[in-house]
mmCIF file of C-alpha atoms and ligand atoms in Angstrom:
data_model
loop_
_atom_site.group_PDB
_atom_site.id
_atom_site.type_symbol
_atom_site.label_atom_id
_atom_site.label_comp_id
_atom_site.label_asym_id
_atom_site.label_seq_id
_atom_site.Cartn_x
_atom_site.Cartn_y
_atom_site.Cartn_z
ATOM 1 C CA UNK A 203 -21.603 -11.060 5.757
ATOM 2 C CA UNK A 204 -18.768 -11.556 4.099
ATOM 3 C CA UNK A 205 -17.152 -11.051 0.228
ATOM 4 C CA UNK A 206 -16.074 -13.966 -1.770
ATOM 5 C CA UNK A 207 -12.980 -12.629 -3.509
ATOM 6 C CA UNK A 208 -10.553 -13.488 -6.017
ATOM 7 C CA UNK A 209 -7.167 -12.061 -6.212
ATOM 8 C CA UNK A 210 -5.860 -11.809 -9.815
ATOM 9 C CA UNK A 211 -2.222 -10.061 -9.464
ATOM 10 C CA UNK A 212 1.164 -9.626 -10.896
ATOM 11 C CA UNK A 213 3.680 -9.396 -7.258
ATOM 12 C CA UNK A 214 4.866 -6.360 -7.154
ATOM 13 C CA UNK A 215 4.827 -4.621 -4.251
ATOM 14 C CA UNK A 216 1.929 -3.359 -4.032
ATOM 15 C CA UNK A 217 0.097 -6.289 -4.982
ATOM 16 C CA UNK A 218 1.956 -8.160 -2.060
ATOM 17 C CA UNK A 219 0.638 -5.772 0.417
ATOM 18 C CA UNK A 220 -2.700 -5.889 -1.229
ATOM 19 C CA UNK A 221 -2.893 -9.812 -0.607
ATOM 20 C CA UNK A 222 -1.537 -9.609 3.235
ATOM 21 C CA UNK A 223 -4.370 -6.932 3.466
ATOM 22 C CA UNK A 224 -6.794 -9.200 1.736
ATOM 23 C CA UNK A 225 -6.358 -12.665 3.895
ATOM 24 C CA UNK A 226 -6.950 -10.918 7.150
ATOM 25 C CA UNK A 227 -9.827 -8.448 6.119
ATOM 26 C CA UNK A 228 -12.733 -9.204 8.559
ATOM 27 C CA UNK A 229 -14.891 -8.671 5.191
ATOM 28 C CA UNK A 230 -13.074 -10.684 3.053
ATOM 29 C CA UNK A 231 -12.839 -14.355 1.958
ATOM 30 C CA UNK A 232 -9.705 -14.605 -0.127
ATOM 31 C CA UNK A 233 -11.036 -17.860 -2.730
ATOM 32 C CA UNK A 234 -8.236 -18.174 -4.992
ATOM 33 C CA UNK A 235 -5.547 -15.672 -5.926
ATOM 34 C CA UNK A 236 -4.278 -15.840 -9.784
ATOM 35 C CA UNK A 237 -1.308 -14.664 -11.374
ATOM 36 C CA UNK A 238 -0.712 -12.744 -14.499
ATOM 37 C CA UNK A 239 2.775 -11.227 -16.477
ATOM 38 C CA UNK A 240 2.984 -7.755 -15.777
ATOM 39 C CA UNK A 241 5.176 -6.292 -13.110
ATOM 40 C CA UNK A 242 7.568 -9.081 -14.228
ATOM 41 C CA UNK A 243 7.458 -12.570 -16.074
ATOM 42 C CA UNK A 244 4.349 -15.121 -15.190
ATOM 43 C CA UNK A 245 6.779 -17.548 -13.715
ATOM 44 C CA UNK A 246 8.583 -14.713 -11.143
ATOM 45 C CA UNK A 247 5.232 -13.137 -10.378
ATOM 46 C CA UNK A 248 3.756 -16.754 -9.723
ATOM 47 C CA UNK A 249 6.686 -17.499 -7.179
ATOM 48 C CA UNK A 250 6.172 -14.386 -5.619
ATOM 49 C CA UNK A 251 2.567 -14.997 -4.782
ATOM 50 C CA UNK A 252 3.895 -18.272 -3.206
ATOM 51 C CA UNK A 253 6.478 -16.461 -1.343
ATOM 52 C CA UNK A 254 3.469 -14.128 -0.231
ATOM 53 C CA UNK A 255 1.410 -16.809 1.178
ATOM 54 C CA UNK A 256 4.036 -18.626 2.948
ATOM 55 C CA UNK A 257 4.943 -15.172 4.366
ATOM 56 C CA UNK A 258 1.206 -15.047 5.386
ATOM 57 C CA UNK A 259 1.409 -18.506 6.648
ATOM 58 C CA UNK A 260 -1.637 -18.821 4.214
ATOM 59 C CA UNK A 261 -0.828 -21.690 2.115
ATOM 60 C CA UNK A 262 -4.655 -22.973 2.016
ATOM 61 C CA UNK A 263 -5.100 -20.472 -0.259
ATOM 62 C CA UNK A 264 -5.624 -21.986 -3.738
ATOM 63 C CA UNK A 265 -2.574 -20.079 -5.866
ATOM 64 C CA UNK A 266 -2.745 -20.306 -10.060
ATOM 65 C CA UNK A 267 -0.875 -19.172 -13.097
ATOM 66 C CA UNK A 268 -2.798 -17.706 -15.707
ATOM 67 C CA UNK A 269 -1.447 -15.861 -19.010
ATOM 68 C CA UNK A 270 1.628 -15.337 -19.434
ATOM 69 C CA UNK A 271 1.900 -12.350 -22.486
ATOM 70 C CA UNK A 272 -0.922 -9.837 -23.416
ATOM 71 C CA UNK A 273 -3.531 -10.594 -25.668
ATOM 72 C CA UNK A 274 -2.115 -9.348 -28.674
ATOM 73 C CA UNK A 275 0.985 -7.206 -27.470
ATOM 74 C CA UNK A 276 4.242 -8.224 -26.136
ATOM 75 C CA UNK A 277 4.765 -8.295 -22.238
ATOM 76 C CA UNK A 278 6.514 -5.390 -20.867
ATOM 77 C CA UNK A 279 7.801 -5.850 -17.489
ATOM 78 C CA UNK A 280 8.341 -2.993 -14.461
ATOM 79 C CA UNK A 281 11.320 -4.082 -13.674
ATOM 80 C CA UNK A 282 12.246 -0.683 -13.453
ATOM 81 C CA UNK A 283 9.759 -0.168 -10.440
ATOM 82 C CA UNK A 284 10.314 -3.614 -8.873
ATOM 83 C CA UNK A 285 13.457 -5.213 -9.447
ATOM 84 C CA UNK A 286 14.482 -8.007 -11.267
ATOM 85 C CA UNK A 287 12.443 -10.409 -8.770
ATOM 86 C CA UNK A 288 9.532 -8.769 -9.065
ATOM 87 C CA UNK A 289 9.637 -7.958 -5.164
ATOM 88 C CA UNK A 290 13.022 -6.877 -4.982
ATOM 89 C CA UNK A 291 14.034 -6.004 -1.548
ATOM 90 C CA UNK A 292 14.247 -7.981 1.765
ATOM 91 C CA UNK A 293 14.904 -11.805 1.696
ATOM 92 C CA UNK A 294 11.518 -13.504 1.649
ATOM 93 C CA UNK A 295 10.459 -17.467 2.703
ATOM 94 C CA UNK A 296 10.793 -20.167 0.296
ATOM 95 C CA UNK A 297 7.673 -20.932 -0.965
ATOM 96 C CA UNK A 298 6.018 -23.439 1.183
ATOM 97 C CA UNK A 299 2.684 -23.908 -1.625
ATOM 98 C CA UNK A 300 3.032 -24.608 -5.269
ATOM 99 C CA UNK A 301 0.262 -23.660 -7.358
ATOM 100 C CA UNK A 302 -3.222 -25.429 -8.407
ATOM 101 C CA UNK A 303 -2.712 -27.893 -11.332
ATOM 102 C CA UNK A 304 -5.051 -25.685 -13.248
ATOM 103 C CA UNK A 305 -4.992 -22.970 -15.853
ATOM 104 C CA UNK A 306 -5.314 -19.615 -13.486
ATOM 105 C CA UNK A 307 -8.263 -18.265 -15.598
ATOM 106 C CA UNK A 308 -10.345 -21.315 -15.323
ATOM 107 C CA UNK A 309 -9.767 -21.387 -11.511
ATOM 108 C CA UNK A 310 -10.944 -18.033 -11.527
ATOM 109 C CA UNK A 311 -14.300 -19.484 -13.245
ATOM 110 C CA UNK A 312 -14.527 -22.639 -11.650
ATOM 111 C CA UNK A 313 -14.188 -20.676 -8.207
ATOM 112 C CA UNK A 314 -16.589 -18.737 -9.482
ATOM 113 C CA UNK A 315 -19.035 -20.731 -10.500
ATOM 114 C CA UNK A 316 -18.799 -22.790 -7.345
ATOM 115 C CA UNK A 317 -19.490 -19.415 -4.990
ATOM 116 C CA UNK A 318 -22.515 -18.968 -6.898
ATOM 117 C CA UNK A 319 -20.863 -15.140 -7.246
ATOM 118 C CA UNK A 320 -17.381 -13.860 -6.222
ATOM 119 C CA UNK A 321 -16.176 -10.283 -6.538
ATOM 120 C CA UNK A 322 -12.522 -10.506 -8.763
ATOM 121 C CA UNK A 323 -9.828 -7.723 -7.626
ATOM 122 C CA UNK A 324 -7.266 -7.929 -10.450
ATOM 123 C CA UNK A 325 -4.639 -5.781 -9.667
ATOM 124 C CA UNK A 326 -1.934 -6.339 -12.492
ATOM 125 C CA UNK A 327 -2.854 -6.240 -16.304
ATOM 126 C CA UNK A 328 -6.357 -7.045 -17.321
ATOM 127 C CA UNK A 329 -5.425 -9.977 -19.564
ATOM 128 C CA UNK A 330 -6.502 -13.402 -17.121
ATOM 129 C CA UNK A 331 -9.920 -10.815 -16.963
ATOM 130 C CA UNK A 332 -9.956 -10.549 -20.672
ATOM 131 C CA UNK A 333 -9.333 -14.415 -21.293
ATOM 132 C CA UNK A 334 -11.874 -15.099 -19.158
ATOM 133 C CA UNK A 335 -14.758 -13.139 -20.034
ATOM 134 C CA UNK A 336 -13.909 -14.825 -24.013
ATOM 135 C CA UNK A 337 -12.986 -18.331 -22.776
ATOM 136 C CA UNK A 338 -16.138 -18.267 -19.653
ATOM 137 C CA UNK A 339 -18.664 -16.066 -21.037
ATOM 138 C CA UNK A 340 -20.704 -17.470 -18.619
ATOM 139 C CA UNK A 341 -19.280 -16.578 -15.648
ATOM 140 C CA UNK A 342 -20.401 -13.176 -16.075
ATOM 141 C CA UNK A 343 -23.437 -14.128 -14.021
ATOM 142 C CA UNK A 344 -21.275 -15.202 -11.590
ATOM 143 C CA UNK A 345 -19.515 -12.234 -11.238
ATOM 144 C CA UNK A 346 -20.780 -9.641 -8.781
ATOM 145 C CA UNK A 347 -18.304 -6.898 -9.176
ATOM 146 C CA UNK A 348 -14.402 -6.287 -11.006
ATOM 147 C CA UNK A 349 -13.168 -3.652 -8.571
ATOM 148 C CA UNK A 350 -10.007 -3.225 -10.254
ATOM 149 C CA UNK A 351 -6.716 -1.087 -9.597
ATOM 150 C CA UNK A 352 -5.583 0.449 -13.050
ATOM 151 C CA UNK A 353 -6.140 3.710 -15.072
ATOM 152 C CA UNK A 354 -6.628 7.125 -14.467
ATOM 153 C CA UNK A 355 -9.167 10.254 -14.776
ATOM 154 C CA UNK A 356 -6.129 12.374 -14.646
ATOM 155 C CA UNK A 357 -2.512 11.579 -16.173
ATOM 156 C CA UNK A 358 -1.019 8.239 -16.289
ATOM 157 C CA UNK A 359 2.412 7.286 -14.945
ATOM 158 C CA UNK A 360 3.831 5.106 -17.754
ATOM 159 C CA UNK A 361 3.408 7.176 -20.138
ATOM 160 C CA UNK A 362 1.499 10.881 -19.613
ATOM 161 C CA UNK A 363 -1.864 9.038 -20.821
ATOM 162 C CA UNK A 364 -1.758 5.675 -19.672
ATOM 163 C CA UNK A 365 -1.401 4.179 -16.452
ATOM 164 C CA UNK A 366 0.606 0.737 -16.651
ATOM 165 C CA UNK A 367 -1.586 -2.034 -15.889
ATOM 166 C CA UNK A 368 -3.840 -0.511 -18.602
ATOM 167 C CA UNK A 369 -0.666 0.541 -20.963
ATOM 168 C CA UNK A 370 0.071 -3.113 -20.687
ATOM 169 C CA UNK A 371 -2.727 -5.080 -22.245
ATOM 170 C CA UNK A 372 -5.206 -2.003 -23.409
ATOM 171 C CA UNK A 373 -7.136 -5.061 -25.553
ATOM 172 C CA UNK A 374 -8.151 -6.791 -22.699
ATOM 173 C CA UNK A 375 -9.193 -3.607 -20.498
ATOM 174 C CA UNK A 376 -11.193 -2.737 -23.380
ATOM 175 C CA UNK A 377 -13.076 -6.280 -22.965
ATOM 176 C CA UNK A 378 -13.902 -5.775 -19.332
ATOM 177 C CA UNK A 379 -15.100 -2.023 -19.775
ATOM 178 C CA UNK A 380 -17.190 -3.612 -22.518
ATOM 179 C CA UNK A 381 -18.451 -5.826 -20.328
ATOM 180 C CA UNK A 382 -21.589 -6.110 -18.460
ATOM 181 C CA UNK A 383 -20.278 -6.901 -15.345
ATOM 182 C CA UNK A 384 -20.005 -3.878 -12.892
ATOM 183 C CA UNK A 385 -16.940 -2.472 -12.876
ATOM 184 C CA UNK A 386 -15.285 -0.633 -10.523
ATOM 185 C CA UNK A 387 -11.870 1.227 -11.069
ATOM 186 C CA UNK A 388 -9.333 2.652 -8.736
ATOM 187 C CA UNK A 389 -7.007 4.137 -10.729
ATOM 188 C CA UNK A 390 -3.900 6.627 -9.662
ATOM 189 C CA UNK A 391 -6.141 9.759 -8.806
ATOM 190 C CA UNK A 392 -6.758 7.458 -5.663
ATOM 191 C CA UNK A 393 -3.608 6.082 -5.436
ATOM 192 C CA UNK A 394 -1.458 9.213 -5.261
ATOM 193 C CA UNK A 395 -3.659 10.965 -2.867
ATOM 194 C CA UNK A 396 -3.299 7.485 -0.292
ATOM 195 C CA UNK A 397 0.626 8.150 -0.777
ATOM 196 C CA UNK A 398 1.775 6.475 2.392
ATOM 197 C CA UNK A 399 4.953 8.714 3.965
ATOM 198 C CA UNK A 400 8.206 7.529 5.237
ATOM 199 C CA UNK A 401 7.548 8.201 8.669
ATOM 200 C CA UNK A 402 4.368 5.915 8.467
ATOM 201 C CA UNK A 403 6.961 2.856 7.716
ATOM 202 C CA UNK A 404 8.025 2.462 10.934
ATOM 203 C CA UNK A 405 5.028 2.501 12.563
ATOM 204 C CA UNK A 406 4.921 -0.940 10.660
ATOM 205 C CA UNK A 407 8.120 -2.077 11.867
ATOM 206 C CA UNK A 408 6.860 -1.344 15.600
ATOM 207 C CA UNK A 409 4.293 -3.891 15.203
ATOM 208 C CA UNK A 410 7.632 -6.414 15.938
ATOM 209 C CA UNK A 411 6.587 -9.084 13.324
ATOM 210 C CA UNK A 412 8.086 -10.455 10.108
ATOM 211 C CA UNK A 413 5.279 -9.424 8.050
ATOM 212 C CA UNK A 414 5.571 -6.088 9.400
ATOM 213 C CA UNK A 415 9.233 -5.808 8.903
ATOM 214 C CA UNK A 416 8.791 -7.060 5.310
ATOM 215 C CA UNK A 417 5.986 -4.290 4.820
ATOM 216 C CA UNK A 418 8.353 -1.660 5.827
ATOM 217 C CA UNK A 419 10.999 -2.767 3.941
ATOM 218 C CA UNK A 420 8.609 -3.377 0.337
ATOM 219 C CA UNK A 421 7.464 0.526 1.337
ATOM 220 C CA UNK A 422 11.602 1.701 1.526
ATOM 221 C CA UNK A 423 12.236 -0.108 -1.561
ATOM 222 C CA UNK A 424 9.155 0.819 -3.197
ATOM 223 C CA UNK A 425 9.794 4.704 -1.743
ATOM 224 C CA UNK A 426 13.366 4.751 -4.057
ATOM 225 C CA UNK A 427 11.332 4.387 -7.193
ATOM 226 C CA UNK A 428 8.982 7.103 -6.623
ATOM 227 C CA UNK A 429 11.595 9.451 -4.528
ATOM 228 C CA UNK A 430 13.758 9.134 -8.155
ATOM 229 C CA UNK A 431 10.368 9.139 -10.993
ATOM 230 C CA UNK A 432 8.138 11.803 -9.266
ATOM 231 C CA UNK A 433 10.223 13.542 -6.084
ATOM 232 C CA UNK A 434 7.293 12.095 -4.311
ATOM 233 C CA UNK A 435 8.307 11.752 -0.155
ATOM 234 C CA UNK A 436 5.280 8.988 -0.132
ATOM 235 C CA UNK A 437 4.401 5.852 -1.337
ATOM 236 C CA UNK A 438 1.226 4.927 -3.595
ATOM 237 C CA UNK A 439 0.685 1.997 -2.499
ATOM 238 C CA UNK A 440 -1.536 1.109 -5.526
ATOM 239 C CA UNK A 441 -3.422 -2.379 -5.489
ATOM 240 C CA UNK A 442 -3.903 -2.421 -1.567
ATOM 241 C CA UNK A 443 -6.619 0.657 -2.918
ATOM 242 C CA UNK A 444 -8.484 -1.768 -4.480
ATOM 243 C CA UNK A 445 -9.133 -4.084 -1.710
ATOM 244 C CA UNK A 446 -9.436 -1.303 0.427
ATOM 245 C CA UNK A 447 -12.496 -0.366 -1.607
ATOM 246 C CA UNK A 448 -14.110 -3.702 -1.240
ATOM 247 C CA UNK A 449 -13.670 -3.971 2.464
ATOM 248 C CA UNK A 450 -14.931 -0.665 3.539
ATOM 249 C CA UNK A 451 -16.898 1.174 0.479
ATOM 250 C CA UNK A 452 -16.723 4.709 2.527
ATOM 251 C CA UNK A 453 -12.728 4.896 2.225
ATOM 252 C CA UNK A 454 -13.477 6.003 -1.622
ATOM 253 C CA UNK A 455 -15.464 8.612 -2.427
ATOM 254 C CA UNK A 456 -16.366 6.990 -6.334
ATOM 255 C CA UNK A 457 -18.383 8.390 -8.873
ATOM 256 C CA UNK A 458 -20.179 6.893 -12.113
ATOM 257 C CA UNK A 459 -18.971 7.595 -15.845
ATOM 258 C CA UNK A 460 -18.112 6.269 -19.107
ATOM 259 C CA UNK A 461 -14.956 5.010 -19.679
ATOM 260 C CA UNK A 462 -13.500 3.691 -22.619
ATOM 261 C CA UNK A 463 -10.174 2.199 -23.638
ATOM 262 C CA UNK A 464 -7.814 3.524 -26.235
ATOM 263 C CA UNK A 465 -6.000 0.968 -28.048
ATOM 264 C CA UNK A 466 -4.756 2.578 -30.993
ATOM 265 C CA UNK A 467 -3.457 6.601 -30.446
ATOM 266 C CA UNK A 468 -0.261 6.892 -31.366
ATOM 267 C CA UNK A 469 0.141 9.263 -28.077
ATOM 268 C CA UNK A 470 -2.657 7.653 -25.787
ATOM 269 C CA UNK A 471 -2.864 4.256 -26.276
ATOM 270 C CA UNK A 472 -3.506 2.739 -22.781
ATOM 271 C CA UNK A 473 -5.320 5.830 -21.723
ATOM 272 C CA UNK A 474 -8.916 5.065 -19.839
ATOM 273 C CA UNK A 475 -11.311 7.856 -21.501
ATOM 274 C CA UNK A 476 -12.874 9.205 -18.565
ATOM 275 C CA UNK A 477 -16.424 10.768 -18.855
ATOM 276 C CA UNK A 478 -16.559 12.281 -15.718
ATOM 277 C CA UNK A 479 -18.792 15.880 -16.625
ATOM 278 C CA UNK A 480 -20.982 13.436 -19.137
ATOM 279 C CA UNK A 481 -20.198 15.309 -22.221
ATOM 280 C CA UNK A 482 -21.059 12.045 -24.147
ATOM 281 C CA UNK A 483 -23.912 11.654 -22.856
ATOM 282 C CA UNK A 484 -22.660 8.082 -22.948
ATOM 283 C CA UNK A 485 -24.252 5.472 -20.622
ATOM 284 C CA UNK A 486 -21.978 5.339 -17.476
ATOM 285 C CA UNK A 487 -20.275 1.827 -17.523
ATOM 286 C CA UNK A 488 -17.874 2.055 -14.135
ATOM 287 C CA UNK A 489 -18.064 3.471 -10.884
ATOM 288 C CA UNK A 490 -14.168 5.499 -10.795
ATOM 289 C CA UNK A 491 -12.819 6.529 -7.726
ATOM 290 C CA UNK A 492 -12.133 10.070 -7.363
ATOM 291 C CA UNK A 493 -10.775 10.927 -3.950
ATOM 292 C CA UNK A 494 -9.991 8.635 -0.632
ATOM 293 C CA UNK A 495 -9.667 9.257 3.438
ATOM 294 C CA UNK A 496 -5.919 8.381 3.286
ATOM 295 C CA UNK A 497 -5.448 8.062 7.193
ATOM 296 C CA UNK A 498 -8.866 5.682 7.087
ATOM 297 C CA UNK A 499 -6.706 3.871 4.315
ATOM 298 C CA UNK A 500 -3.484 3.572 6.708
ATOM 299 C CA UNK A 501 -5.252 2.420 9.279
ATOM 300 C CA UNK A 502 -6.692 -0.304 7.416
ATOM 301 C CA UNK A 503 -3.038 -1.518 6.512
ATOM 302 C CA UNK A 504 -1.978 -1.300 10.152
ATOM 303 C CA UNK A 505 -4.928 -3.210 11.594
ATOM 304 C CA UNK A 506 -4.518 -5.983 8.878
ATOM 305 C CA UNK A 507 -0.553 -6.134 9.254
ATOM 306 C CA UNK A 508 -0.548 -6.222 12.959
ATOM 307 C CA UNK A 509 -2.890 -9.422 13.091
ATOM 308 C CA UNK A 510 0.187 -11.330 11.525
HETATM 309 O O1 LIG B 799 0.261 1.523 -12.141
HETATM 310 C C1 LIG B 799 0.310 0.811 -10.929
HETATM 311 C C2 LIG B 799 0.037 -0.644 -11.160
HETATM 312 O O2 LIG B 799 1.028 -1.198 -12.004
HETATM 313 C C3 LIG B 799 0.099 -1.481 -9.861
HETATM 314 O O3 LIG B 799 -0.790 -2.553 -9.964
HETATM 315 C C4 LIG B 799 1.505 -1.982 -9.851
HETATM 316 O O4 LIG B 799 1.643 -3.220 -9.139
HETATM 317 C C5 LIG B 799 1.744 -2.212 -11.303
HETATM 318 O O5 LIG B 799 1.197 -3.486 -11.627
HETATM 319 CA CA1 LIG B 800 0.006 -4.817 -9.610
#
């Protein structure tokens, strides 16, 4: 049995892995993958997907654009994390597949709606997810499940509360929390504790395949950032965590709690208000991950990459 998926991303490196982990996942049936500003611009995070998928040799996937600023904020880019591109690094296919003549959140609700139910795996900033749930409100009952990368129970990394993809369009993160579709969040408490080490890369590079050259080289790129932010000697390889999660549910250990949104502190906007001892006695309203079996993780990565 296996889960109808839609991939709503801003490429990135992480996301990029994320997708060549998604279209070979035994579990997985990748429907449509959607792109949304964030990491950079809509149009160089849109040709990146492309790039991805002809990398993949995957152009039957259906590829769309969807919004290209917040909600209500102005866009602010990671270029600082991943280049100018978006996937800075090694050289990478022209795109072989142009996208869908359609708005990327209404492919997300016409795919949708067409499944009968999908599970949607945004991995960039929440604002296609937003649009959709105020442009579709009836897709909800088509949605089984947002398992989501973004947020934190802990610190953030953009800022000491808020974890970008959150930091980035807190309105709509605030809609899908609000939301009654299940929600599940892998935020950076999973993330950093799946930190991927150098050595690890070249076990990707001994698979003796583009893909898996490109992987390595994303992870040494990638590496830089967080070598020069944190002193970290690993790589959180952030949005492959989500999809992770939907393939094999025992990788994260998860646990229910409230978890609300701030959109207005002056220190903390961004931050996801984690209930996680229940001191609100709020209703829980996500399922957060909490922990993960980080070689189980790698060896998901490995298996996927070496079937390119
Ligand atoms: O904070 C990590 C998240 O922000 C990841 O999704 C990364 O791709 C960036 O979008
Ligand atoms: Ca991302």
């Amino acid at each position: 049995m296996t889960t109808d998926i839609i991939l709503d991303c801003d490429p990135g490196h992480d996301d990029a892995i994320a997708t060549l982990l998604a279209l070979t996942a035994p579990e997985l049936s990748v429907r449509a993958i959607t792109t949304v500003a964030g990491n950079q611009t809509l149009s160089k995070t849109t040709r990146n997907a492309r790039q991805v998928l002809t990398l993949a040799d995957r152009t039957d996937v259906p590829v769309a654009s969807g919004m290209a600023e917040p909600m209500v904020r102005d866009l602010m880019v990671a270029d600082d994390v991943h280049g100018e591109s978006g996937l800075d690094g090694p050289a990478l296919p022209e795109p072989t597949v142009d996208t869908v003549d359609e708005d990327g959140v209404d492919l997300i609700a016409r795919t949708a709606e067409q499944a009968g139910s999908v599970t949607l795996v945004p991995t960039g900033p929440l604002t296609n997810v937003g649009m959709l749930l105020k442009r579709h409100p009836e897709v909800e009952s088509h949605l089984d499940e947002i398992v989501l990368m973004g947020g934190a129970v802990g610190t953030g990394n953009y800022t000491p509360a808020a974890e970008y993809n959150i930091l980035v369009d807190p309105e709509a993160a605030d809609i899908v929390f609000r939301s009654d579709v299940p929600v599940t969040m892998i935020g950076l408490d999973v993330t950093r504790a799946a930190r991927v080490r150098a050595e690890t890369f070249d076990r990707f590079r001994q698979l003796g395949s583009d893909v898996g050259e490109t992987v390595a080289e994303w992870l040494d790129f990638f590496l830089r950032f967080h070598e020069d932010r944190f002193g970290w000697e690993g790589v959180p390889i952030h949005d492959a965590c989500a999809v992770a999660e939907v393939m094999d549910r025992d990788v994260i250990e998860t646990e229910p709690m409230h978890v609300a949104v701030e959109t207005d502190g002056e220190h903390t906007v961004g931050r996801t208000v984690c209930d996680r001892y229940g001191v609100l006695d709020a209703e829980p309203n996500a399922s957060v991950g909490v922990d993960i079996d980080r070689e189980a993780f790698v060896d998901l990565l490995l298996d996927s990459v070496a079937k390119y």
